[in-house]
Amino acid sequence: MNPIPEPPDRDRRLRRTLDASAASLQLGAAAPGDIAARGRRRRRHRRLIGGGAVLALVVGSAAVLASGSDDSTVSTSDSVPPTSTAPAQPTPATPTTIQAPDAISPTTGPSTSGPSTSGPPTTATPADVDAQPDDTTPTVPPETSFGSLVPFGDGFAMVTTRTITPPLPDRLPPEIRDLFSEEAIALFADGLPPTIEEATRILDEAGLLGEVTEVITNHPEASDAIYGSGPATQVTEIWTTGDGETWTLTEVPGGRAYRAALPTSDGLVAWSTEPGSDQGSTVVSLAATDDLSDWRFAEFPLGPDPDEPSYLDEVGWVDTVVTVGDQWFALAEVSRHIDWLEVLPPDVRGEIGDRAFGLTYDEESLTVDYVTGEGQIVRSFDFVELGLPDGPREIDGLPQQRLFTGTFGGAPAAERIDLPSNSALDDPLGATARSLHALPSGELVYVGNSVFRSGDGRSWTESAALPVELVVTGSAPLGDRVLIAGRRSDVSAPIFMTWDPVDGLVEIAGPDVPGDFGLWGRRASPTWVVDSVTTTPAPPIEFGFEHDGLQYEIVDDLQTFTLVVTDVATGDVVVDRLIPTEERTELFDTLGAGDQETVAVTDDDGTEIARLPSALVVNAYLEAQTGGVSEPARSDHDRWLIATTDGVDWSTIDLVDPDDDSVWSAEAVLNGRTLLVRDHDDWSVETLP
């Protein structure tokens, strides 16, 4: 019986990717795990990736102890998605240009009194900044903001979001104030500090944060009194620069949190994925601009798919948006999961109620077990009886890509269109990181198991089939070409290819980076920050022991086994042989099974010369492994930035070696030959050859 959810090896795309990576890292193939499913009844819903959530108990704890501040406070973390789902109207945005000091020092966040959505631009000169220092004045993107970095115009843009927390109430009713201890109230006898974050810090240092948070958690009326002024709001900010020092900050009108962006032929397009107004629905909002002043907006439903059965839940997100004139194309990925309780007959669902239940299945049937007042109940159902004639294998967890198109302005309405596929090569579970690109000519390119071309997104022509053994892991635009990165299980280094309408698919040389690394995802430009891993294999395990007058010396290099047996009395070498890999494997299988008390020692002719207790060999081997005699394998990490302007010459920059922040504390984008790099909170610009 298989547990539910099904073991992960049913997702062949994931398995092939892991196997390819495992081969390059000298690991074994990915093995499925056994996961037992337990559940509780829940209302059917469709889950969403990309939406924010608010849990502000800690933030609000400072508000209950004193009168509120007049200033709105700013957090750079994602928070509540907007409640409105109507497309935002194009209102002029106002940029604020600020000269950063010589030593670029990110601040805690933009001022809440920053740019509005109307009125003339406000420019602060270097003298203005020096004359009126303000810790909340934005000089560069805030240090906690890692957004979508894209080429824009002659420079660069970073699209990020921040949360504006509403002001705290001036005062709280006495019955709310009395919920807190005298020590907590006395801590803010002179009023609250300027920000909620500061108040939280004070409570934490005083050892009262947990106490205050618990009060708010246990008393909804306290939370209502604190947050009665309204929910937090989202602002999308676009930071633009040409040199990494002088930045212009512009807010996107409409109050949406656009969390991803890609460049277009003339500007950029940003998007967000949020819950819709209908239960279980998902809405994608788009915003495009050429100059950060005039904006075009669009919106479309990502799901639920009306043709899908009601027992399927979906997790969906948009991976790529490209534009051709006023028309947009959005490539989304949706992972479908069976709500197993919904599959069961109504009478069984009623019996289970809110109780825990277990599910297992085989090729033909599903078994559910649960406990009622009458004891444990176990019932089995044929999949045909449940409306799943083909079983769940080709449904549950199946990733599905969907392509949508429409025009900015909403007329005609957005529609879902078919994606191209090479049926001879197609893997229904998806064998590659599929991507969509728009060339400067306006032609669309879809990279799947093949490279397809289209002039309108509806009629597709296959241009070139990718090698069957290639697992595509990333892609990026390269002028009028597309750069494709992938892996093969028999090659440790990444494979690079370019495609263009004239030459088709061409394999190219990759960057000269030591170690093994991978390139993942659809990129705004052909730049990747990679974690290069150089693996030093463990040295051979050497150990020995004496038994029945014979001295045994063994060297195991994890592939072969060298055995030397010497007669202790005479010093004569009795056996000196190399045990090949296949025989070594059989020996370890025998020892691991534990069903034989002894193992035979043979010479080169296969003649048995002695027998050893299995426990003696195993204990000696384990002692060598764990007792400090042997050394483990070592993996050394080095972080590199790689980029190419033409697909021929690669530039490599050795970044600060990864620490706790790992490789993701750096990002980069290329515009022409100009490269903008962010390493932690240091920005720099370089010109590539």
XYZ file of C-alpha atoms in Angstrom:
689
model
C 0.000 0.000 0.000
C 1.298 3.450 -0.904
C 0.807 6.303 1.537
C -0.781 9.553 0.499
C 0.585 11.899 -0.645
C 2.370 9.737 -3.170
C 6.159 9.357 -2.802
C 7.992 12.195 -4.509
C 9.556 10.108 -7.237
C 6.359 10.339 -9.208
C 7.413 13.844 -10.170
C 9.810 12.848 -12.905
C 10.930 16.386 -13.541
C 12.153 16.759 -9.978
C 13.706 13.309 -9.996
C 15.573 13.880 -13.239
C 16.859 17.198 -11.981
C 17.990 15.664 -8.704
C 19.581 12.742 -10.465
C 21.476 15.070 -12.771
C 22.676 17.096 -9.820
C 23.475 13.984 -7.816
C 25.632 12.617 -10.576
C 27.716 15.769 -10.710
C 28.052 15.828 -6.940
C 28.942 12.127 -6.699
C 25.726 11.317 -4.891
C 23.313 8.501 -5.412
C 20.088 8.922 -7.353
C 17.171 10.526 -5.555
C 15.186 7.954 -3.634
C 11.514 8.231 -2.770
C 10.501 8.572 0.829
C 7.598 7.013 2.633
C 5.281 9.662 3.957
C 2.199 8.753 5.922
C -0.737 11.083 5.449
C -2.875 12.242 8.296
C -5.416 14.962 7.853
C -8.373 16.810 9.222
C -11.447 17.911 7.482
C -11.198 21.367 6.044
C -13.169 23.551 3.736
C -11.944 23.314 0.204
C -9.770 26.213 -0.804
C -7.199 27.001 -3.416
C -3.868 28.027 -2.058
C -1.771 30.879 -3.334
C 1.933 31.563 -3.607
C 2.943 35.222 -3.737
C 0.347 36.745 -1.445
C 1.443 38.293 1.826
C 0.028 37.762 5.293
C -0.114 39.900 8.402
C 0.811 38.659 11.823
C 1.499 41.835 13.741
C 1.093 40.732 17.332
C 4.655 41.629 18.174
C 4.525 44.873 16.224
C 1.277 45.879 17.867
C 2.379 45.084 21.404
C 3.940 48.497 21.856
C 0.712 50.231 20.920
C -1.260 49.165 23.971
C 0.914 50.942 26.483
C 0.886 54.599 25.455
C -0.665 57.034 23.034
C 0.135 56.433 19.391
C 2.626 58.240 17.189
C 1.489 60.662 14.494
C 3.881 59.158 11.940
C 3.168 56.126 9.834
C 5.893 53.558 10.196
C 7.501 51.552 7.474
C 8.429 47.907 7.243
C 10.174 46.455 4.236
C 8.631 43.020 4.657
C 5.690 41.853 2.566
C 2.396 42.140 4.358
C -1.338 42.291 3.689
C -2.374 42.043 0.053
C -4.681 44.852 -1.069
C -8.332 44.189 -0.476
C -9.379 45.631 -3.824
C -8.975 43.554 -6.947
C -9.946 46.234 -9.456
C -7.207 47.336 -11.846
C -5.421 50.435 -10.655
C -5.940 53.570 -12.718
C -2.954 55.246 -14.353
C -2.123 58.225 -12.179
C 1.167 60.066 -12.633
C 3.935 58.875 -10.334
C 6.397 61.280 -8.785
C 10.105 60.401 -8.655
C 12.453 61.618 -5.971
C 16.129 61.806 -6.925
C 18.703 61.674 -4.157
C 22.481 61.698 -4.326
C 23.955 58.985 -2.155
C 26.974 59.860 -0.006
C 30.418 58.646 -1.106
C 30.227 55.716 1.274
C 26.958 54.088 0.285
C 25.164 53.282 3.503
C 21.671 51.808 3.209
C 19.160 53.153 5.680
C 16.369 51.402 7.461
C 13.845 52.373 4.814
C 12.237 55.158 2.829
C 10.504 58.017 4.600
C 6.755 57.880 4.868
C 6.673 61.479 3.789
C 8.387 60.554 0.499
C 7.027 60.826 -3.013
C 3.308 61.182 -3.513
C 1.390 60.052 -6.554
C 0.769 63.569 -7.874
C 2.555 66.908 -8.159
C 5.898 67.952 -9.565
C 9.104 65.966 -8.968
C 11.061 66.807 -5.849
C 14.842 66.756 -6.178
C 17.261 66.817 -3.261
C 20.750 68.035 -4.088
C 23.822 66.763 -2.272
C 23.829 69.994 -0.282
C 20.252 69.371 0.792
C 21.190 65.945 2.102
C 24.241 67.217 3.950
C 22.397 70.183 5.437
C 19.446 68.166 6.665
C 20.589 64.691 7.684
C 17.692 62.355 8.180
C 18.086 58.671 9.038
C 14.846 57.880 7.192
C 15.824 59.596 3.937
C 16.294 57.015 1.167
C 19.775 57.080 -0.343
C 19.884 53.604 -1.857
C 17.386 50.741 -1.798
C 16.908 49.685 1.836
C 19.161 46.920 3.025
C 16.319 44.464 3.580
C 14.913 44.951 0.073
C 15.887 42.326 -2.441
C 13.515 42.710 -5.340
C 13.532 42.157 -9.086
C 16.618 43.764 -10.596
C 16.173 44.559 -14.309
C 17.811 46.643 -17.022
C 15.849 49.852 -17.609
C 16.592 52.525 -20.200
C 20.295 53.300 -20.052
C 20.537 52.060 -16.471
C 18.852 49.732 -14.053
C 15.748 49.377 -11.909
C 14.940 47.391 -8.791
C 11.281 46.680 -8.132
C 10.506 46.027 -4.487
C 7.651 46.435 -2.030
C 7.236 47.845 1.440
C 4.435 47.829 3.973
C 3.006 50.985 5.481
C 1.673 50.290 8.939
C -1.220 52.573 9.989
C -0.589 54.985 12.878
C -1.166 53.752 16.389
C -4.251 55.007 18.236
C -3.841 58.129 20.381
C -5.125 56.315 23.429
C -6.717 53.054 24.468
C -9.846 52.509 26.549
C -9.109 51.918 30.256
C -10.413 48.362 30.088
C -7.818 47.548 27.396
C -4.968 49.305 29.201
C -5.783 47.383 32.388
C -5.025 44.104 30.606
C -1.285 44.810 30.834
C 1.037 44.694 33.809
C 2.113 47.826 35.665
C 5.705 47.149 34.592
C 4.740 47.190 30.914
C 2.673 50.371 31.273
C 5.423 52.123 33.230
C 7.938 51.314 30.512
C 6.226 53.873 28.256
C 5.179 56.414 30.881
C 6.617 59.235 28.738
C 4.973 58.080 25.547
C 5.832 55.778 22.697
C 8.997 56.012 20.638
C 8.707 57.150 17.010
C 8.283 53.650 15.511
C 6.597 50.413 16.394
C 9.863 48.602 15.740
C 11.576 50.720 18.388
C 8.799 50.058 20.896
C 9.108 46.339 20.194
C 12.851 46.528 20.778
C 12.323 48.289 24.129
C 9.864 45.629 25.249
C 12.250 42.892 24.174
C 15.198 44.412 26.066
C 13.024 44.784 29.167
C 11.997 41.133 28.959
C 8.331 42.069 28.544
C 7.765 41.365 24.865
C 6.502 37.828 25.408
C 4.166 38.976 28.174
C 2.647 41.758 26.084
C 2.349 39.560 23.015
C 0.545 36.896 25.038
C -1.980 39.469 26.251
C -2.766 40.524 22.690
C -2.954 36.911 21.555
C -5.434 35.987 24.269
C -7.560 39.134 24.044
C -8.993 39.868 20.587
C -10.477 43.099 21.941
C -6.959 44.396 22.521
C -6.012 43.619 18.929
C -9.188 45.330 17.702
C -8.368 48.439 19.704
C -4.836 48.565 18.333
C -5.634 47.876 14.691
C -8.920 49.732 14.518
C -7.344 52.408 12.344
C -7.212 50.012 9.395
C -5.018 47.359 7.809
C -1.492 47.825 6.601
C -1.107 48.915 2.992
C 1.350 47.912 0.315
C 3.502 50.180 -1.815
C 5.545 49.110 -4.809
C 8.741 51.084 -5.144
C 10.984 51.298 -8.190
C 14.548 52.373 -7.559
C 16.452 53.426 -10.687
C 20.152 54.154 -11.088
C 22.838 54.408 -13.703
C 25.879 54.127 -11.498
C 24.821 52.433 -8.249
C 25.263 55.696 -6.312
C 22.590 58.126 -7.495
C 19.146 56.602 -7.160
C 15.661 57.746 -8.110
C 12.717 56.417 -6.127
C 9.289 56.193 -7.755
C 6.141 54.674 -6.285
C 3.883 52.697 -8.576
C 0.332 54.084 -8.414
C -2.560 51.867 -7.432
C -1.451 50.501 -4.069
C -0.536 46.998 -5.191
C 2.453 44.895 -4.175
C 4.126 43.948 -7.450
C 6.644 41.365 -6.311
C 8.288 40.418 -9.609
C 9.376 42.196 -12.776
C 11.121 41.662 -16.112
C 12.364 44.070 -18.749
C 10.385 44.824 -21.909
C 11.661 46.246 -25.195
C 11.048 49.803 -23.957
C 10.704 49.560 -20.179
C 9.548 47.002 -17.639
C 6.534 44.987 -16.594
C 5.759 44.027 -12.995
C 3.156 41.657 -11.637
C 1.534 40.353 -8.487
C -0.521 37.291 -7.634
C -3.252 37.832 -5.050
C -6.461 36.188 -3.785
C -9.496 37.145 -5.814
C -12.859 38.267 -4.521
C -14.406 34.808 -5.091
C -13.593 31.930 -2.762
C -10.604 30.008 -4.063
C -9.864 32.383 -6.927
C -6.495 33.862 -7.837
C -5.994 37.147 -9.660
C -2.852 38.331 -11.424
C -2.290 42.074 -11.779
C 0.115 43.552 -14.320
C 1.682 47.002 -14.534
C 3.876 48.106 -17.440
C 5.691 51.352 -18.115
C 8.262 52.812 -20.457
C 9.149 55.903 -18.415
C 7.833 55.341 -14.829
C 5.301 58.103 -15.463
C 2.695 56.600 -17.773
C 1.460 53.189 -16.664
C -0.597 50.503 -18.347
C -2.505 48.035 -16.226
C -4.177 44.680 -16.753
C -5.667 41.907 -14.681
C -6.689 38.309 -15.282
C -7.835 35.278 -13.248
C -5.220 32.563 -12.884
C -7.628 30.065 -11.392
C -9.551 28.068 -10.514
C -9.884 26.346 -13.847
C -13.633 25.776 -14.375
C -12.870 22.560 -16.255
C -11.054 20.975 -13.304
C -12.953 18.698 -10.876
C -13.956 20.194 -7.546
C -11.644 17.943 -5.545
C -8.501 19.543 -7.010
C -6.744 22.306 -5.111
C -4.292 24.539 -6.940
C -1.137 26.393 -6.011
C -0.401 28.880 -8.771
C 2.031 31.650 -9.588
C 3.207 33.588 -12.622
C 6.763 32.852 -13.708
C 7.185 35.174 -16.690
C 5.422 38.126 -18.319
C 6.465 39.485 -21.720
C 4.941 42.244 -23.814
C 4.659 42.936 -27.523
C 3.262 46.426 -27.973
C 0.062 46.634 -25.945
C -0.336 42.866 -25.844
C 0.969 40.895 -22.896
C 1.675 37.188 -22.439
C 1.919 35.586 -18.983
C 3.382 32.134 -18.372
C 2.030 30.639 -15.153
C 2.670 27.385 -13.344
C -0.022 25.652 -11.352
C 0.532 22.643 -9.129
C -2.602 20.600 -8.588
C -3.242 18.550 -5.476
C -6.119 16.259 -4.614
C -8.227 17.188 -1.616
C -8.685 13.581 -0.572
C -11.535 14.271 1.791
C -13.525 15.733 -1.103
C -12.974 12.532 -3.091
C -14.666 10.357 -0.453
C -18.405 9.738 -0.517
C -20.508 12.283 1.447
C -21.502 9.770 4.142
C -17.836 8.987 4.856
C -16.962 12.687 5.035
C -19.797 13.120 7.485
C -18.552 10.282 9.692
C -15.000 11.666 9.696
C -16.105 15.182 10.563
C -13.225 16.933 12.333
C -11.504 13.681 13.276
C -8.026 12.704 12.149
C -7.955 10.145 9.370
C -5.434 8.106 7.439
C -5.278 7.368 3.730
C -3.350 4.792 1.704
C -3.768 3.541 -1.829
C -2.518 0.984 -4.309
C -2.948 0.798 -8.067
C -6.681 0.238 -7.961
C -8.180 1.378 -4.680
C -8.094 3.861 -1.827
C -8.332 2.910 1.852
C -9.337 5.317 4.608
C -9.217 4.634 8.342
C -10.601 6.735 11.185
C -11.939 6.329 14.693
C -15.490 7.044 15.818
C -17.388 6.292 19.000
C -17.895 2.794 17.677
C -14.150 2.171 17.300
C -11.758 2.122 14.374
C -13.320 2.034 10.941
C -11.452 0.978 7.790
C -13.114 1.336 4.396
C -11.803 0.788 0.885
C -13.069 2.264 -2.394
C -12.280 1.465 -6.002
C -10.896 4.487 -7.875
C -13.512 4.021 -10.588
C -16.181 4.232 -7.887
C -14.634 7.512 -6.676
C -14.558 9.055 -10.150
C -10.812 8.550 -10.679
C -10.723 5.790 -13.318
C -7.009 6.366 -14.002
C -6.063 6.704 -10.349
C -4.316 9.721 -8.874
C -0.837 9.285 -10.330
C -1.301 11.622 -13.286
C -3.214 14.223 -11.234
C -1.962 14.703 -7.712
C 1.005 17.039 -7.609
C 1.055 17.369 -11.390
C 2.650 20.680 -12.413
C 0.821 22.369 -15.236
C 1.862 25.418 -17.216
C -0.725 27.839 -18.521
C -0.277 30.667 -20.997
C -2.531 33.710 -20.868
C -2.716 36.721 -23.142
C -4.558 40.003 -23.303
C -4.087 43.711 -23.882
C -3.429 46.462 -21.426
C -6.687 48.243 -20.814
C -8.666 45.012 -20.648
C -10.302 44.889 -24.076
C -10.641 42.218 -25.215
C -10.714 40.145 -22.049
C -7.708 38.037 -21.171
C -7.813 34.456 -22.399
C -5.934 31.247 -21.884
C -4.180 29.873 -24.967
C -2.577 26.525 -25.670
C 1.125 25.990 -25.136
C 3.141 24.227 -27.824
C 4.433 20.718 -27.250
C 6.506 18.120 -29.032
C 4.445 15.018 -28.337
C 7.351 12.755 -29.275
C 9.469 14.222 -26.497
C 6.862 15.523 -24.108
C 6.969 14.465 -20.506
C 3.508 15.113 -19.032
C 5.050 15.886 -15.648
C 7.440 18.425 -17.156
C 11.087 17.555 -17.698
C 12.570 21.013 -17.903
C 12.407 24.588 -16.636
C 10.189 25.990 -19.355
C 10.349 29.690 -20.196
C 8.902 32.374 -22.466
C 10.793 35.182 -24.208
C 9.940 38.062 -26.525
C 12.634 38.980 -29.056
C 13.202 42.610 -30.087
C 11.434 41.750 -33.363
C 8.253 40.934 -31.419
C 8.522 37.205 -32.075
C 7.788 34.925 -29.117
C 10.096 32.068 -28.160
C 8.994 29.255 -25.868
C 11.654 26.929 -24.452
C 10.262 23.583 -23.380
C 11.384 20.159 -24.555
C 11.946 21.983 -27.844
C 12.360 25.597 -28.885
C 9.184 26.969 -30.458
C 8.522 30.244 -32.318
C 5.340 32.256 -32.716
C 4.315 35.596 -34.156
C 1.071 35.832 -32.193
C 1.284 33.297 -29.322
C -1.373 31.102 -30.929
C 0.328 29.420 -33.877
C 3.653 27.841 -32.921
C 6.409 26.368 -35.062
C 8.986 23.968 -33.682
C 12.447 25.348 -34.438
C 14.758 22.893 -32.683
C 14.395 19.894 -30.377
C 16.537 20.001 -27.267
C 18.597 16.892 -26.452
C 16.447 14.353 -24.650
C 19.044 13.908 -21.902
C 19.269 17.666 -21.200
C 17.486 19.061 -18.157
C 17.012 22.779 -18.809
C 17.522 24.744 -15.601
C 17.659 28.379 -16.703
C 17.404 30.841 -19.570
C 17.904 34.517 -20.316
C 17.471 36.935 -23.232
C 20.620 37.702 -25.226
C 19.701 40.383 -27.744
C 17.927 38.648 -30.604
C 18.876 35.274 -29.151
C 17.988 33.190 -26.091
C 20.655 31.745 -23.800
C 19.760 28.320 -22.407
C 21.494 26.613 -19.471
C 21.007 23.000 -18.488
C 22.552 19.831 -17.123
C 23.156 16.280 -18.245
C 23.560 13.413 -15.829
C 26.808 12.320 -17.470
C 28.483 15.759 -17.371
C 29.311 17.581 -14.149
C 29.516 21.087 -15.630
C 26.465 23.008 -16.870
C 25.666 22.892 -20.577
C 25.128 26.185 -22.418
C 23.322 26.765 -25.690
C 22.042 29.714 -27.654
C 19.089 29.810 -29.998
C 18.351 32.373 -32.686
C 16.042 32.419 -35.716
C 18.939 32.016 -38.179
C 21.399 29.543 -36.651
C 18.932 27.652 -34.467
C 20.342 25.793 -31.468
C 24.101 26.091 -30.933
C 26.084 24.686 -28.007
C 28.563 27.211 -26.616
C 31.412 27.162 -24.118
C 30.605 28.107 -20.549
C 32.489 30.290 -18.082
C 35.761 29.205 -16.542
C 34.598 28.638 -12.975
C 36.233 26.008 -10.755
C 34.037 23.416 -9.142
C 30.482 22.380 -9.862
C 27.599 24.839 -10.072
C 24.115 25.212 -11.466
C 22.138 28.033 -13.040
C 18.474 28.241 -12.208
C 15.467 30.227 -13.345
C 14.391 32.696 -16.002
C 16.699 35.710 -15.732
C 16.223 39.336 -16.772
C 19.705 39.302 -18.330
C 22.418 36.656 -18.885
C 23.847 37.018 -15.375
C 23.867 34.516 -12.561
C 25.298 34.462 -9.048
C 26.371 30.874 -8.483
C 27.630 28.824 -5.586
C 30.551 26.824 -6.920
C 31.256 23.638 -4.981
C 34.613 21.889 -5.112
C 34.415 18.476 -3.496
C 37.484 16.825 -2.039
C 36.781 13.093 -1.760
C 37.371 11.365 1.515
C 40.782 9.678 1.664
C 40.828 5.881 1.664
C 39.837 4.155 4.882
C 42.730 2.111 6.234
C 42.414 -0.371 9.076
C 43.781 -3.688 10.243
C 43.405 -6.448 12.827
C 44.828 -9.847 13.767
C 42.804 -13.045 13.845
C 43.897 -16.701 14.160
C 47.563 -15.954 13.511
C 46.952 -13.834 10.431
C 47.359 -10.040 10.190
C 44.808 -8.334 7.934
C 45.487 -4.876 6.396
C 42.653 -3.339 4.419
C 42.484 -0.145 2.346
C 39.047 0.915 1.060
C 38.854 3.827 -1.402
C 35.049 3.485 -1.621
C 35.396 1.893 -5.043
C 37.812 -0.986 -4.596
C 39.173 -2.977 -1.680
C 42.887 -3.748 -1.212
C 43.495 -6.754 1.056
C 46.892 -7.877 2.343
C 47.048 -10.920 4.646
C 50.329 -11.803 6.376
C 51.271 -14.868 8.445
C 52.242 -13.435 11.822
C 54.627 -16.287 12.657
C 56.607 -16.369 9.388
C 55.997 -12.894 7.954
C 54.949 -14.473 4.651
C 52.321 -12.653 2.605
C 49.449 -15.055 2.167
C 47.112 -12.806 0.132
C 47.773 -9.540 -1.700
C 44.923 -8.695 -3.980
C 42.672 -5.887 -5.216
C 39.004 -6.654 -4.728
C 37.111 -5.046 -7.660
C 34.058 -2.857 -7.248
C 31.500 -5.549 -7.991
C 33.004 -7.989 -5.479
C 33.358 -5.169 -2.913
C 29.676 -4.379 -3.311
C 28.727 -8.031 -2.796
C 30.886 -8.164 0.335
C 29.260 -5.063 1.810
C 25.807 -6.400 0.964
C 26.647 -9.616 2.808
C 27.996 -7.768 5.837
C 25.070 -5.352 5.832
C 22.469 -8.107 5.721
C 23.771 -9.503 9.010
C 22.527 -12.983 8.240
C 25.964 -14.644 7.989
C 28.196 -15.037 11.013
C 31.381 -15.344 8.935
C 32.748 -14.215 5.574
C 35.277 -16.066 3.425
C 38.756 -14.743 2.617
C 40.003 -16.026 -0.758
C 43.197 -15.697 -2.773
C 43.483 -14.645 -6.417
C 42.423 -18.107 -7.556
C 39.287 -18.045 -5.419
C 40.633 -20.568 -2.943
C 39.367 -19.980 0.571
C 42.230 -19.496 2.996
C 40.325 -18.332 6.090
C 37.009 -17.259 7.480
C 36.480 -14.080 9.474
C 33.685 -13.297 11.927
C 31.416 -10.765 10.215
C 31.143 -8.751 13.426
C 34.939 -8.390 13.582
C 35.141 -6.896 10.077
C 32.148 -4.596 10.598
C 33.356 -3.280 13.947
C 36.863 -2.626 12.626
C 35.471 -0.769 9.628
C 33.095 1.354 11.720
C 35.865 2.152 14.187
C 37.998 3.442 11.321
C 35.108 5.590 10.095
C 33.946 7.039 13.395
C 37.014 6.808 15.583
C 38.997 9.516 13.840
C 41.094 7.156 11.734
C 39.425 8.252 8.485
C 38.617 11.753 7.296
C 35.272 12.791 5.778
C 34.833 14.257 2.315
C 35.009 18.044 2.201
C 33.032 20.512 0.097
C 34.472 23.995 -0.417
C 32.083 26.747 -1.516
C 33.056 29.746 -3.585
C 30.651 32.380 -4.839
C 30.957 33.724 -8.378
C 29.141 36.165 -10.579
C 29.085 35.099 -14.216
C 27.842 37.169 -17.134
C 28.088 37.295 -20.910
C 27.260 40.021 -23.398
C 27.448 37.879 -26.529
C 27.350 34.200 -25.564
C 31.007 33.842 -26.538
C 33.072 35.641 -23.924
C 32.222 35.189 -20.259
C 33.126 37.521 -17.414
C 33.577 36.002 -13.979
C 33.817 37.909 -10.718
C 34.899 36.158 -7.537
C 32.530 37.477 -4.867
C 32.917 37.381 -1.108
C 32.724 33.745 -0.082
C 29.272 32.737 1.158
C 28.585 32.769 4.872
C 25.305 32.438 6.730
C 23.694 34.616 4.057
C 24.811 32.109 1.439
C 24.726 32.823 -2.265
C 21.416 34.655 -2.216
C 22.856 37.792 -0.577
C 24.085 38.931 -4.005
C 22.386 39.810 -7.267
C 23.344 41.386 -10.566
C 21.907 42.620 -13.850
C 23.456 43.450 -17.203
C 22.448 46.287 -19.540
C 24.501 46.246 -22.711
C 28.040 45.991 -21.369
C 27.310 47.691 -18.062
C 26.958 45.384 -15.079
C 25.306 46.417 -11.801
C 26.265 44.201 -8.872
C 24.880 44.075 -5.360
C 26.941 42.068 -2.887
C 25.166 42.179 0.460
C 24.540 45.951 0.709
C 27.414 47.187 -1.460
C 26.535 48.341 -4.968
C 29.054 48.601 -7.793
C 29.027 49.115 -11.551
C 31.494 47.523 -13.959
C 31.948 47.677 -17.710
C 32.435 44.283 -19.296
C 34.732 43.759 -22.283
